[in-house]
Amino acid sequence: MSFDRHPSDRNAARDLDEDTAEDLLTGIWRDPETATHPVAGLLAAATAPPTARELRGEDAAAAAFRQARLESRRRGRLGRTAHRALLEIVTAKVVIALAVAGTAAGGAALAANTGHLPVLESPPRSPAPASPPATTKATRPAPPPGQPRHGPPGASTAPGTPHSSALAGLCRSFLALERPGRGRKPTVPPRSSAAEFAPLVAAAGGHAKVAGYCEKVLSGKQHKKPDDPSEKKPKGPPGKEKKKDKPGKKKEKKAKRVKGD
Amino acid sequence: MARTDKRLSAALRAAQRGDQDAFRRLYRAVQPRLVRYLSVLVGEAADQVAAQTWQEITQGLGDFRGDFQRFRGWITVIGRGRALENLRGRDPGAPTSRQQPAPAGDSGDADRATEPPSTDAAIALIAGLPADQGEAVLLRVVMGLNTRQAAEILGRTAEAIETTTHQGLRNLADRLERAGAPPRAGDEPGAEVNRP
C-alpha cells in the first residue's frame, strides 16, 4: 500500500480518528466539526446531486420499467413468484443448516431438545436402518412423552414430525402459494418473510417434498385416509424411497413390492 | 437521511405496484451514485453497465422484498455483478479496469482553493485509493450501504470492512493534504486544533 501514513504526516493532516471516520460514513455527525473536515467536503462532492448527464438514461429505464410491468402481468399475478423464490432459498438454507448441525453435532443437540431426531431421520438417501420394511415401525423413535398426537397415527405424516397441527396450518398457506401458475424464477435476492415455512420444510425433509408432504398431512387430517390403513405402511428399501407423494398410488406399488419380497 | 429513506421506501413500494413516477424517483435517487460507483469499476462503460443493471432491476422489482436500504444493497449487487461481467468480457490487452474518471476541467485553477472539488474529481480521488479501500468507501459513502451490507457484497467481515473504510478515509485525508488544496482551506482557522 503506497499511501500508508508516514509518522511525519501524522500531525500535518487534520486528524481523522475513528469517530470522525464513522461520522463521515454514516452522515450522522456527533461532532459538528466533522463538517469542516476536508474529507467531508470530498465525500459531499462524491455524493453531490445528479447532473443532467447522469440522468440521461432515465427515459430508457422508465421504458424498461413499463415493459417489465407488461411482462409480469402476462406472467400472472405479481408476488407469487417471489414467494416461490423465497421458499427455495430458505429451504436451501435450512437444509444446509440441518446438514451442518447433523454432521457437526452428530445430531446430539437436536436429540437432546426434542427427544428424537425428526428431521435427520427423514431425508432421502440418509442411511436408513436396514431392517425389513414391515418392521419399520419399530425403528421409528417413539414420540416424546406428553406430546399430543395430531393427525392420523402411524406413517401418514412423516415419522416423528412434531407439532403436526401447526404444520398443517403452514401447509395450507404453503399450498395456497404453490398451486397457482408458476412464473419464472426472479432474480430477486432472498430474505424476509418465508422463514415461517422453515419448520415445514424441515419436517418434510426438503423443499421438493413439501407439497407431497402437505397433501398427506392435510388429507390425513381431513378425511382419515381413504384407502390406506396407514399403520402398515412400509418405509421402503433404504436409499431408494424418495418420499411418499400421493398417499394412494405409491403405497399400492410399494405394497406390491413388499408382497413380492 | 432517514426521512429521505422513508420517502424512497414509499416510492419503492409504489413502484412495485406499477407507479412509474415513483420508479423515476427511485431512479433519480440511485442512478447518479450507481454510475459513479460503476465508473470506478469499469470506467467509460459505466453508463452501459448501469443501463443493464436497471434492466435487471425492473424485471425483478415486483418480486423484491425490502425497504430502500435493502434496495440499495440489491442494486449494488446487481451492478457489481454486471460490472465484473463487463470486465471479464474485455480484451486482456484493454486498458485497466480501474479507470479513473477524468479530473474536473471545469473549474479554473485560480479559485480552486475555495471551490469544493467537483464530483468527478472526488470520485477520481477515491478511485486512486488501493482497490479494497476505494471500493469500501464507495459502497459505504456513495452507495449508502451499511457495514454489514458492504461486508456481504465484498465477502469480508464487517470488522474488516470497517478497518478498510477508515484506512481509506485517512488516505483521502492525506491525499487532500498533499495536494495542498484542501477544498475548505481558509474556511476554518481553528481547524488545525487536534480533536480529542
GROMACS .gro file of C-alpha atoms in nm, chain A residues 31 47 59 64 114 130 154 170 210 214 234-235 246:
model
   13
   31ASP     CA    1  -1.919   1.647   1.636
   47THR     CA    2  -2.246   1.228  -0.335
   59ASP     CA    3  -3.644   0.756  -2.004
   64ALA     CA    4  -3.780  -0.087  -1.931
  114THR     CA    5  -3.673  -3.300   2.113
  130ALA     CA    6  -3.152  -5.173   0.718
  154GLY     CA    7  -4.866  -4.406   1.207
  170LEU     CA    8  -4.832  -2.396   0.739
  210VAL     CA    9  -4.316  -3.017   0.098
  214CYS     CA   10  -4.857  -3.135   0.287
  234PRO     CA   11  -4.370  -4.980   0.479
  235LYS     CA   12  -4.082  -4.747   0.470
  246LYS     CA   13  -4.956  -3.932  -0.304
   0.00000   0.00000   0.00000
